[in-house]
XYZ file of C-alpha atoms in Angstrom:
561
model
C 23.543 72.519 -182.056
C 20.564 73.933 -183.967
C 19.104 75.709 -180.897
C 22.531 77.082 -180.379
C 22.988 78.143 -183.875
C 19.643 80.129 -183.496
C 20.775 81.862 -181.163
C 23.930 83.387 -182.782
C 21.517 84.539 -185.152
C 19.055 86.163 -182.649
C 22.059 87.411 -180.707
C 23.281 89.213 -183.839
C 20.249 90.491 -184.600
C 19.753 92.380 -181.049
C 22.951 93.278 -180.767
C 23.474 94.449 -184.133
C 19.839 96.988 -183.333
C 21.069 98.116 -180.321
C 24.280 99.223 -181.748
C 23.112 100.928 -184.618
C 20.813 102.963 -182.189
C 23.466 103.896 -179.574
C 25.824 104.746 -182.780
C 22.763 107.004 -184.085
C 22.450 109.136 -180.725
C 25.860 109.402 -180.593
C 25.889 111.086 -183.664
C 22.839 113.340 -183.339
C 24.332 114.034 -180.132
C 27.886 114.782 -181.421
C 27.493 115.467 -184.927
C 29.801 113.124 -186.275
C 29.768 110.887 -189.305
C 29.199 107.329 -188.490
C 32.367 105.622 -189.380
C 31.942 102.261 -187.426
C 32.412 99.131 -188.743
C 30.160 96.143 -188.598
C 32.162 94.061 -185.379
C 32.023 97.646 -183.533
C 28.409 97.272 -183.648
C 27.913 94.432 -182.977
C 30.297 94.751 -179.346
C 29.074 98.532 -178.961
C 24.996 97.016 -179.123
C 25.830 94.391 -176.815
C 27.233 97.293 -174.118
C 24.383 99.637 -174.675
C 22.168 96.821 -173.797
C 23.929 95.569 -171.186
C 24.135 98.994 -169.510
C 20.563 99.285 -170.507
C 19.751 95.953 -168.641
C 21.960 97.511 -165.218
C 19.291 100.433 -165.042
C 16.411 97.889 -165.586
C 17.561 95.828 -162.946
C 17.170 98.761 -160.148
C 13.605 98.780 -160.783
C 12.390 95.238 -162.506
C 13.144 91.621 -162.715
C 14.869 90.123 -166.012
C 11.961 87.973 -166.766
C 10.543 86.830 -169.762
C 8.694 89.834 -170.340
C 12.042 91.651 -170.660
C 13.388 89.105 -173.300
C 10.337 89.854 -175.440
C 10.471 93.384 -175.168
C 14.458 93.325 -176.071
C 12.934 91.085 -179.009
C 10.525 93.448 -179.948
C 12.640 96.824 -180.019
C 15.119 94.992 -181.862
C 13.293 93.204 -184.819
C 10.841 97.008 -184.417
C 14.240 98.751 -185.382
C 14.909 96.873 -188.749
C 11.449 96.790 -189.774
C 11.068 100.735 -189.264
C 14.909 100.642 -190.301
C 14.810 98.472 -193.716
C 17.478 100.656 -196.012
C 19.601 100.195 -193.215
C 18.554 96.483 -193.090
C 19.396 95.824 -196.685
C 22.677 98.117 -196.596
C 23.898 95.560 -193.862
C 23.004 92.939 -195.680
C 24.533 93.527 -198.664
C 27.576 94.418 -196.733
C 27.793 91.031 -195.447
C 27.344 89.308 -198.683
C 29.463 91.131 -200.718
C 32.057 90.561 -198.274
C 31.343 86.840 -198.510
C 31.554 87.190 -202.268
C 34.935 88.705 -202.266
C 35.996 85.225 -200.230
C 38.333 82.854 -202.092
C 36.816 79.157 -201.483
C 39.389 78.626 -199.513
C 38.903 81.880 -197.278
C 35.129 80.882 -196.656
C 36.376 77.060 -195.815
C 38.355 78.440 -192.762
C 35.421 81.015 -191.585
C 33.100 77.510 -191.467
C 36.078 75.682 -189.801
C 36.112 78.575 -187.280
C 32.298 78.604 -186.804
C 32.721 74.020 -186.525
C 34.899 74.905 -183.633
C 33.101 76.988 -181.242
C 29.622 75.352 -182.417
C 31.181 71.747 -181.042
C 32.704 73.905 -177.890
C 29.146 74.662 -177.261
C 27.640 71.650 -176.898
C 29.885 70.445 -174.296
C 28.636 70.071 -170.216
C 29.408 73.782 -168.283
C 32.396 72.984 -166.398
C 32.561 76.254 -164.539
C 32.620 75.635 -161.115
C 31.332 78.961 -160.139
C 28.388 78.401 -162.132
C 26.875 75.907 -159.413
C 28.609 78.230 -156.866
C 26.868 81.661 -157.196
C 26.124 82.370 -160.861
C 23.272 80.838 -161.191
C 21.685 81.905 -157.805
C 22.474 85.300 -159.112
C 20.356 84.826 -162.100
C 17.602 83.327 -160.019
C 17.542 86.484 -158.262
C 17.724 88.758 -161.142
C 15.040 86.289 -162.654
C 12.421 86.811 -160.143
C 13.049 90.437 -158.570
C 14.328 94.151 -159.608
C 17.558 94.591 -157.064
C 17.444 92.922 -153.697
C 18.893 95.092 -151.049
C 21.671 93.429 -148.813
C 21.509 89.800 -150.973
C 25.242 89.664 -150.689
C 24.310 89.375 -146.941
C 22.855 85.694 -147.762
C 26.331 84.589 -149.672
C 29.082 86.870 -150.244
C 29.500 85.740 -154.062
C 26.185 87.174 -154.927
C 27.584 91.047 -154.432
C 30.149 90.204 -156.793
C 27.911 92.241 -159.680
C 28.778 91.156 -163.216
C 26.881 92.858 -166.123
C 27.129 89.691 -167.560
C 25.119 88.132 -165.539
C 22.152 90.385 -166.155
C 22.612 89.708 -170.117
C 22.405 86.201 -169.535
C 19.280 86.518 -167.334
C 17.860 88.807 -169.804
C 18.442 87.175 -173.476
C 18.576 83.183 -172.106
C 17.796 82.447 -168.631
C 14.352 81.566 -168.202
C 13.651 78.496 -166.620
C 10.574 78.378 -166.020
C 9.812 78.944 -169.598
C 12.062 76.873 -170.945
C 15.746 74.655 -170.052
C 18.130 76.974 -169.789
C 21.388 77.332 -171.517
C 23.804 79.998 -172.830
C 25.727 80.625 -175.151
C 26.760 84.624 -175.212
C 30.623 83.577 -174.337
C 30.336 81.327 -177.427
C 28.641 84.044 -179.937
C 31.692 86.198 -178.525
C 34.714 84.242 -179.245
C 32.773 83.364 -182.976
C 32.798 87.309 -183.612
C 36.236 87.699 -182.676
C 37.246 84.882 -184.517
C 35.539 86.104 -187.387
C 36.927 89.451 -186.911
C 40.732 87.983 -186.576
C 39.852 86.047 -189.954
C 38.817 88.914 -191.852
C 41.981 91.048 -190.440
C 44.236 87.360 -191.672
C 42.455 88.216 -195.379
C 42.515 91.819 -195.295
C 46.136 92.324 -194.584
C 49.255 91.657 -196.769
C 51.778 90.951 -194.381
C 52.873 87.205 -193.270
C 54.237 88.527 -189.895
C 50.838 90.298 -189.170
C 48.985 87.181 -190.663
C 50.705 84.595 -188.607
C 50.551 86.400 -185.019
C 46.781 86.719 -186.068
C 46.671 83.308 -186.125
C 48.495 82.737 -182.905
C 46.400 84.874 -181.114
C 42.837 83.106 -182.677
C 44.863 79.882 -181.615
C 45.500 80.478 -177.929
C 41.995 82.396 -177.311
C 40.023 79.652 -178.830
C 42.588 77.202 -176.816
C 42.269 79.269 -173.087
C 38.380 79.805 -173.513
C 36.737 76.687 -175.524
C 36.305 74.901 -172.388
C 33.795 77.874 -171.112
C 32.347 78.657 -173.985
C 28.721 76.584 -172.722
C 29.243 77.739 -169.332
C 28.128 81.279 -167.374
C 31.993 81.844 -167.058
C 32.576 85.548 -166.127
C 36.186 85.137 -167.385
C 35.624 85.344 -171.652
C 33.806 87.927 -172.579
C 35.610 90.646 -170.794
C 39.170 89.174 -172.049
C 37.288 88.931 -175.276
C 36.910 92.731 -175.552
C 40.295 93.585 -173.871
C 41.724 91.350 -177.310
C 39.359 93.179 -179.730
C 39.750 96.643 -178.507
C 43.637 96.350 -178.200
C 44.219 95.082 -181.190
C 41.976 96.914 -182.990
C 43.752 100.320 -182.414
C 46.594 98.877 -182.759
C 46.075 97.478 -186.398
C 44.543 101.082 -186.926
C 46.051 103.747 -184.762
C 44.411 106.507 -186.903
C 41.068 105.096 -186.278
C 40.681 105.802 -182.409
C 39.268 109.316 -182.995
C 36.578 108.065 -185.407
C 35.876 105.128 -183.043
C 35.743 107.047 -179.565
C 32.354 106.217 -179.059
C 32.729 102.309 -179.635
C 36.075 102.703 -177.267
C 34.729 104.344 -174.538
C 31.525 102.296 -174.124
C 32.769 98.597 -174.526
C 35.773 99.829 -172.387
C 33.512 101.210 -169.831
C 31.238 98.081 -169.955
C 34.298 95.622 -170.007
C 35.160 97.044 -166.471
C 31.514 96.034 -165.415
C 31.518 92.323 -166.670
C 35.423 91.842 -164.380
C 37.288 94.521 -162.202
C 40.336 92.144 -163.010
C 40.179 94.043 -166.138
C 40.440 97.860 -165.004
C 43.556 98.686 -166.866
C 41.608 98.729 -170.067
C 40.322 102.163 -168.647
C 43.546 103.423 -169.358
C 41.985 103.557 -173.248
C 39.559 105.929 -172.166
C 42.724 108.266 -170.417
C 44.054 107.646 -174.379
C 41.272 108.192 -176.294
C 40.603 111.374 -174.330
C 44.134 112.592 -174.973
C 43.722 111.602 -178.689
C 40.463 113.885 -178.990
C 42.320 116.449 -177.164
C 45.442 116.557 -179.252
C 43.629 116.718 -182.473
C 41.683 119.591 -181.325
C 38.055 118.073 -180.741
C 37.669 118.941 -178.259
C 33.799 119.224 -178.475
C 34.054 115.322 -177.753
C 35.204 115.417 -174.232
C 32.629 115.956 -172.616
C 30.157 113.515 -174.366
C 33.235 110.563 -173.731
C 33.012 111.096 -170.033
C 29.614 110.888 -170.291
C 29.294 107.379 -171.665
C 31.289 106.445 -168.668
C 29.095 108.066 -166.086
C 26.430 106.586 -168.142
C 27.335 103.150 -167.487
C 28.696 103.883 -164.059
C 25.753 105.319 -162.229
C 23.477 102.315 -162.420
C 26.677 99.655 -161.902
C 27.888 101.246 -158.677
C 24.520 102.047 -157.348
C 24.074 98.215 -157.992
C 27.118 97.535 -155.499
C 25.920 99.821 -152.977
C 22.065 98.185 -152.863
C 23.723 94.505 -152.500
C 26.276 95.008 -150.101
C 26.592 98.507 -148.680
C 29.905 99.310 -150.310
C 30.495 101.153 -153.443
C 33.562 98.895 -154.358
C 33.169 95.141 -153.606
C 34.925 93.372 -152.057
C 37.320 96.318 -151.721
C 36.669 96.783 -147.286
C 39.057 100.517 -148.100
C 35.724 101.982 -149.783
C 33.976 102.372 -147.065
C 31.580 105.682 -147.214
C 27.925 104.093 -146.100
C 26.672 103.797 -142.992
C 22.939 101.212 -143.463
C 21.578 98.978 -142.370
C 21.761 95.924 -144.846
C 25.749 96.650 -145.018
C 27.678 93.302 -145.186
C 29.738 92.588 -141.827
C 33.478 93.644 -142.481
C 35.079 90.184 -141.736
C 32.864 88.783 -145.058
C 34.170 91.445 -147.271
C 37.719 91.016 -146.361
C 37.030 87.402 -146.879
C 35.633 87.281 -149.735
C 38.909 89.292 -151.205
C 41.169 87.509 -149.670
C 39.661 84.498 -150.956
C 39.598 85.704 -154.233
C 43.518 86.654 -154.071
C 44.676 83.393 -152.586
C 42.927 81.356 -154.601
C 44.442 82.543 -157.959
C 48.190 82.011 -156.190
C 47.732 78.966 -154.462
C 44.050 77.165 -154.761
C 43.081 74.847 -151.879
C 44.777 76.323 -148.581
C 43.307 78.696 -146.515
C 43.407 82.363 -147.449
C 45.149 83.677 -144.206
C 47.974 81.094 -144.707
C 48.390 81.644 -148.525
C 48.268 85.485 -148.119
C 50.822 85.496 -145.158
C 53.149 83.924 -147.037
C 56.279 85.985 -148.628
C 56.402 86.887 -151.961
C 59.344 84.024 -152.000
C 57.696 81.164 -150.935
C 54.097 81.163 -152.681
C 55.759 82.666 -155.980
C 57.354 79.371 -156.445
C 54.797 76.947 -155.888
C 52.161 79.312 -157.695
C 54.966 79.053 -160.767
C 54.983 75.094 -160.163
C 51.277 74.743 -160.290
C 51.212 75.972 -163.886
C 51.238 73.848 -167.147
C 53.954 74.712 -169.517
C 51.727 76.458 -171.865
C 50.747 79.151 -169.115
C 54.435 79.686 -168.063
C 55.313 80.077 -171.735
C 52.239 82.454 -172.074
C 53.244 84.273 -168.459
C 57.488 84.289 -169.745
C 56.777 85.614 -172.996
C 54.364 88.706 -171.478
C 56.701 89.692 -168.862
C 59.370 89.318 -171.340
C 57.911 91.921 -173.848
C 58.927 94.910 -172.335
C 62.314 93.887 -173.802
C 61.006 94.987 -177.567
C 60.909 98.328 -176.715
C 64.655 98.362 -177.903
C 63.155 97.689 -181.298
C 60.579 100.937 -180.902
C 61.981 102.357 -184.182
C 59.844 99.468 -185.885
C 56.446 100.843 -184.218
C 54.234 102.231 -187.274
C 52.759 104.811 -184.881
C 53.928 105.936 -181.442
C 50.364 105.201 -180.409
C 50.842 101.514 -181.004
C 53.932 101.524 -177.884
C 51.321 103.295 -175.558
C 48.251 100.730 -176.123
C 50.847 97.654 -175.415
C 51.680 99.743 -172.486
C 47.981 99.907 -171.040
C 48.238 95.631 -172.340
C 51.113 95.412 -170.014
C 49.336 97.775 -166.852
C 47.141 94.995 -167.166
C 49.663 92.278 -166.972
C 51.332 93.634 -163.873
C 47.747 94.199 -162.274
C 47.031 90.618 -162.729
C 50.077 89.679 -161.375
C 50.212 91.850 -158.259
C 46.316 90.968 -157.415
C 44.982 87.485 -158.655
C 47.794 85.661 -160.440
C 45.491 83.698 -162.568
C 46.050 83.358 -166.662
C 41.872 83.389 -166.379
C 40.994 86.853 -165.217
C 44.041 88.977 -167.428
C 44.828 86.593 -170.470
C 43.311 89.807 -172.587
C 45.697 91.519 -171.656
C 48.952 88.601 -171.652
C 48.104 88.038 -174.883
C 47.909 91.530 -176.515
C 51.452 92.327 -174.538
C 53.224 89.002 -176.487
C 50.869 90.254 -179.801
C 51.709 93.918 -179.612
C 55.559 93.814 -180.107
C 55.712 90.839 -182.554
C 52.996 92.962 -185.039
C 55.129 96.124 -184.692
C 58.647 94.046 -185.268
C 57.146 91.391 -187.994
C 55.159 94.044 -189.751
C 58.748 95.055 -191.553
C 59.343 91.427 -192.970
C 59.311 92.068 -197.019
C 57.675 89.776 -199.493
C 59.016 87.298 -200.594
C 56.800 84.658 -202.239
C 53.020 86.731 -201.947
C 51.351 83.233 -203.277
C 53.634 80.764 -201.261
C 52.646 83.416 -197.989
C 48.615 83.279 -198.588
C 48.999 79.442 -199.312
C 51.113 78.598 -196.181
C 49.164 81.091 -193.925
C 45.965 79.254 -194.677
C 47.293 75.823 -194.120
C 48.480 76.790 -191.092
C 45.007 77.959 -190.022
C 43.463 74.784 -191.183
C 45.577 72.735 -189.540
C 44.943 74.530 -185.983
C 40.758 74.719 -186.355
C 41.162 71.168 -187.178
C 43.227 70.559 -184.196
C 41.377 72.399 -182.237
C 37.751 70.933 -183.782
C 39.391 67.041 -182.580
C 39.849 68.488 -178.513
C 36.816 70.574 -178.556
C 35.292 66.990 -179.945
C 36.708 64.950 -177.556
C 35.492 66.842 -174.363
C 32.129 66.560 -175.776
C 31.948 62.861 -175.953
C 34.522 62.436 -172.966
C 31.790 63.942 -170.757
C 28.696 62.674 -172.625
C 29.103 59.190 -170.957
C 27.812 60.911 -167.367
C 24.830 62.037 -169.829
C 20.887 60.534 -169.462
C 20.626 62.573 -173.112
C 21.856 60.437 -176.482
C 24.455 61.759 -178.196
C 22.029 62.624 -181.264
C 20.314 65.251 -178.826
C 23.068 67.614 -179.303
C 22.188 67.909 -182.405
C 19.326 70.403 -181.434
C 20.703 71.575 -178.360
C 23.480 71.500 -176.051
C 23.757 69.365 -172.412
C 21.738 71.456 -169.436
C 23.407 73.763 -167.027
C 21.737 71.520 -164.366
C 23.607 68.340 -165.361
C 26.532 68.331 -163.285
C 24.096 68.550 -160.233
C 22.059 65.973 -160.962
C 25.144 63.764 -161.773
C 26.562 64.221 -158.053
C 22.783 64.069 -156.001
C 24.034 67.314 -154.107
C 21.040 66.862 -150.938
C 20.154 70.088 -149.145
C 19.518 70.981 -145.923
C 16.678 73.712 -144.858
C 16.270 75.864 -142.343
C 13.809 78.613 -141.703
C 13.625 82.228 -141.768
C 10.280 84.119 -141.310
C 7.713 82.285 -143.746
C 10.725 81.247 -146.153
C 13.231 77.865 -146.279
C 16.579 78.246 -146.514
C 18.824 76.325 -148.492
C 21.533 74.438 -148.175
C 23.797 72.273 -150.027
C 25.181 69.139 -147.824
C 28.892 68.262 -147.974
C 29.436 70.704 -151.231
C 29.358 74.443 -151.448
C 26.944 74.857 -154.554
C 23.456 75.737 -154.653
C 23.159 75.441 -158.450
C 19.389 76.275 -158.980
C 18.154 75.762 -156.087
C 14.924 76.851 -154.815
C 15.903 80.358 -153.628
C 16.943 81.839 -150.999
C 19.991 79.337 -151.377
C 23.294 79.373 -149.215
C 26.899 77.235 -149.048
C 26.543 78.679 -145.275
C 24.144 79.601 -143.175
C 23.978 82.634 -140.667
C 21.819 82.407 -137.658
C 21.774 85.921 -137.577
C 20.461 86.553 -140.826
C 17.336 88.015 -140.868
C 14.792 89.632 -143.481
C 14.472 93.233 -143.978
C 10.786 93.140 -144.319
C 8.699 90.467 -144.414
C 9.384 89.008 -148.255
C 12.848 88.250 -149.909
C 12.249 91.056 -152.092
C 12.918 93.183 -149.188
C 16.145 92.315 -148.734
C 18.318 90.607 -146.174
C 20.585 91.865 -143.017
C 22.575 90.488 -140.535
C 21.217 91.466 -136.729
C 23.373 93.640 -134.733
């Protein structure tokens, strides 16, 4: 818990740096006024960096070296920076001042929460699968060319991963653990806790409170894991709602936009329809006659771009994967066409139907896996799922919307709906988006309810709150101590620091097999598909007819003609 706590606080602190940097070129590059607010920074610095860290990896590994020069560029930047230290500082605590007692007991409810998430085992099952072989790589090497050649899962090229490799995995130095999805959902809890205070309207207040309900709900159960799935939903929820609280703001907030929309796309291509706030902002700059803006916007994007899709191309040989249709490259270290268009189809079929092999699932008609993909869902995801596809329906009420703007961002929420649906049909990879369709409407009709009892409002908003952190502080408790039992470690140890990444594996005894290629073992796992931390190079299958590039793993790996 206390290791965790720290760092939040570290994590603030870098992120925080890095966003007031990228926010100062932008304006010395633009000449605009810097107009961002302190969550924009803090989501805007952790997307410079993490675009930062997709250019380092070309060219070094993510060691420890990297962690202490992140350290020292960021704690550099305050000390050379102090006014701008001390004016964030006293931002924060005269916000905290303005708090009622009862305001600043729900923000510590809220931060009880996601602290307890935290400490629970990582249940993510693609953590032992490929995530943390991915960070093993990134750990020990700049790019390898053709690793996806080794196991399919490891050209799947999440910017997430390399900020996790970067700021916390290190294990050689020390056990490793992480806890970037769990600073996330606190800032957007805190940021959907502020908005609840800040805004006068019950209707506004209590979908506010939905939406902090269901998030904290969907994701506490990844919050200690590598889970790819939270932090890009996490953004999707932040940037949507954002605008649409403040439709006037998107001009003075282009920058922040365009770069955590552009980096969102890099952490999950589930969430590509959040580009479509680029397409907006653009038009917005246009329309207003900024045009001077343009060009630096499309920028950003190419910015982050470059280095992400030059990452694809060096791992697998495809500029898109595993999308077999992009196919431009003709070299050497290009993965075999049959383990791309398995590795989507696996992907696809998993999310409709999980268990059955992906030829059956994806030859089935849209009438027969529809319904047992709809029976495999808990009521709480069909309700979620019914009420999204059902929004479309409160477009009848559009006279309600504030600003026009606010219909087209719950149309880009909905794009992203139907993409989920059509592609991977699981609430996982486009809840971002489900949940800003449902949220979108009900703001724009319940923003019109009068007041009627301002003191009754404020009192039974805040109860409400309390009474869902509390709810949700008894199940995020209960998984902790439900899966402590399988734990060697005391339950006193989480007091300084949540259960290992490792400890599922040691739990189960997963055995591996080896076999040899050149002067290197190969790994792998016996009667399981998960390599965990293995020794690398590490594979759920092995290929006789992979071979080395060269004559180190650094090299890179191929598969003989």
């Amino acid at each position: 818990m206390l290791v965790v706590f720290l760092f939040w606080i570290v994590l603030s602190i870098v992120f925080l740096a890095f966003g007031e940097m990228a926010i100062m070129i932008w304006c010395y590059i633009t000449k605009e006024k810097d107009s961002h607010s302190i969550f924009d920074k803090f989501w805007v610095g952790m997307s410079f960096l993490g675009a930062l860290l997709l250019y380092a990896s070309l060219f070094i590994p993510l060691n420890i070296w990297v962690l202490i020069s992140i350290l020292a560029i960021s704690f550099g930047y305050w000390l050379i920076n102090v006014s701008a230290l001390k004016r964030l500082c006293r931002l924060i605590a005269n916000s905290i001042s303005r708090l009622t007692a009862f305001e600043k007991m729900i923000f510590a409810l809220a931060t009880i929460v996601v602290l307890i998430y935290s400490l629970s085992v990582p249940l993510s099952y693609d953590a032992g699968l490929y995530h943390l072989q991915s960070m093993l790589w990134s750990e020990k090497f700049s790019i390898v060319t053709g690793l996806a050649n080794l196991h399919g899962r490891l050209g799947f090229n999440s910017s997430f991963f390399l900020l996790s490799t970067a700021l916390q995995y290190h294990p050689e130095i020390y056990e490793p653990f992480f806890c970037i999805n769990s600073a996330a959902l606190l800032t957007l809890s805190f940021w959907i806790i502020y908005q609840i205070t800040k805004t006068k309207n019950i209707g506004i207040k209590l979908v506010l409170a939905f939406i902090l309900f269901i998030t904290t709900f969907t994701f506490g159960t990844e919050l200690s894991s590598s889970s790819t799935d939270v932090l890009p939903n996490i953004l999707t929820i932040y940037l949507l709602l954002s605008i649409t609280l403040e439709p006037k703001g998107v001009l003075k907030r282009a920058f922040a936009i365009s770069l955590i929309a552009s980096f969102c796309l890099t952490l999950k291509l589930s969430s590509v329809a959040i580009l479509l706030l680029i397409v907006l902002t653009l038009f917005t700059v246009y329309k207003q006659k900024t045009g001077k803006l343009i060009l630096p916007i499309l920028l950003v994007g190419i910015f982050i771009a470059v280095p992400w899709l030059t990452r694809f191309v060096l791992l697998t040989g495809y500029l898109i994967y595993p999308f077999p249709a992009i196919d431009i490259f003709s070299v050497d270290w290009k993965i075999p066409i049959e383990m791309v268009t398995f590795e989507m189809e696996s992907a696809y079929s998993w999310a409709r139907i999980p268990g059955i092999a992906p030829q059956t699932v994806l030859a089935m008609p849209l009438s027969e896996w529809v319904p047992i993909w709809w029976g495999n869902l808990s009521l709480y995801k069909k309700l979620l799922y019914c009420f999204a596809i059902a929004s479309p329906l409160m477009l009848i009420f559009y006279k309600f919307y504030q600003q026009k703007i606010q219909i087209l961002i719950w149309a880009i929420a909905f794009a992203g709906v139907t993409y989920g649906l059509a592609t991977a049909p699981d609430l996982r990879f486009s809840f971002g988006f489900i949940a800003c369709s449902i949220a979108i409407p009900a703001i724009a009709l319940l923003s019109n309810i009068k007041k009627f009892a301002p003191r009754l409002e404020k009192g039974l908003i805040f109860v409400l709150l309390t009474i869902q952190l509390i709810f949700l502080t008894y199940i995020a408790g209960s998984q902790v101590l439900f899966y402590q039992k399988h734990s060697a470690m005391p339950l006193v140890h989480l007091l300084y620091k949540p259960q290992p990444v490792t400890m599922i594996k040691s739990v189960r005894g997963i055995k591996f097999e080896e076999y040899q290629l050149g002067e290197y073992i190969i790994y792998k796992p016996i009667a399981v598909d998960q390599c965990y931390d293995q020794n690398i190079p590490c594979t759920p299958y092995y290929n006789s007819n992979l071979e080395l590039r060269g004559t180190k793993l650094k090299d890179g790996f191929r598969i003989k003609k």
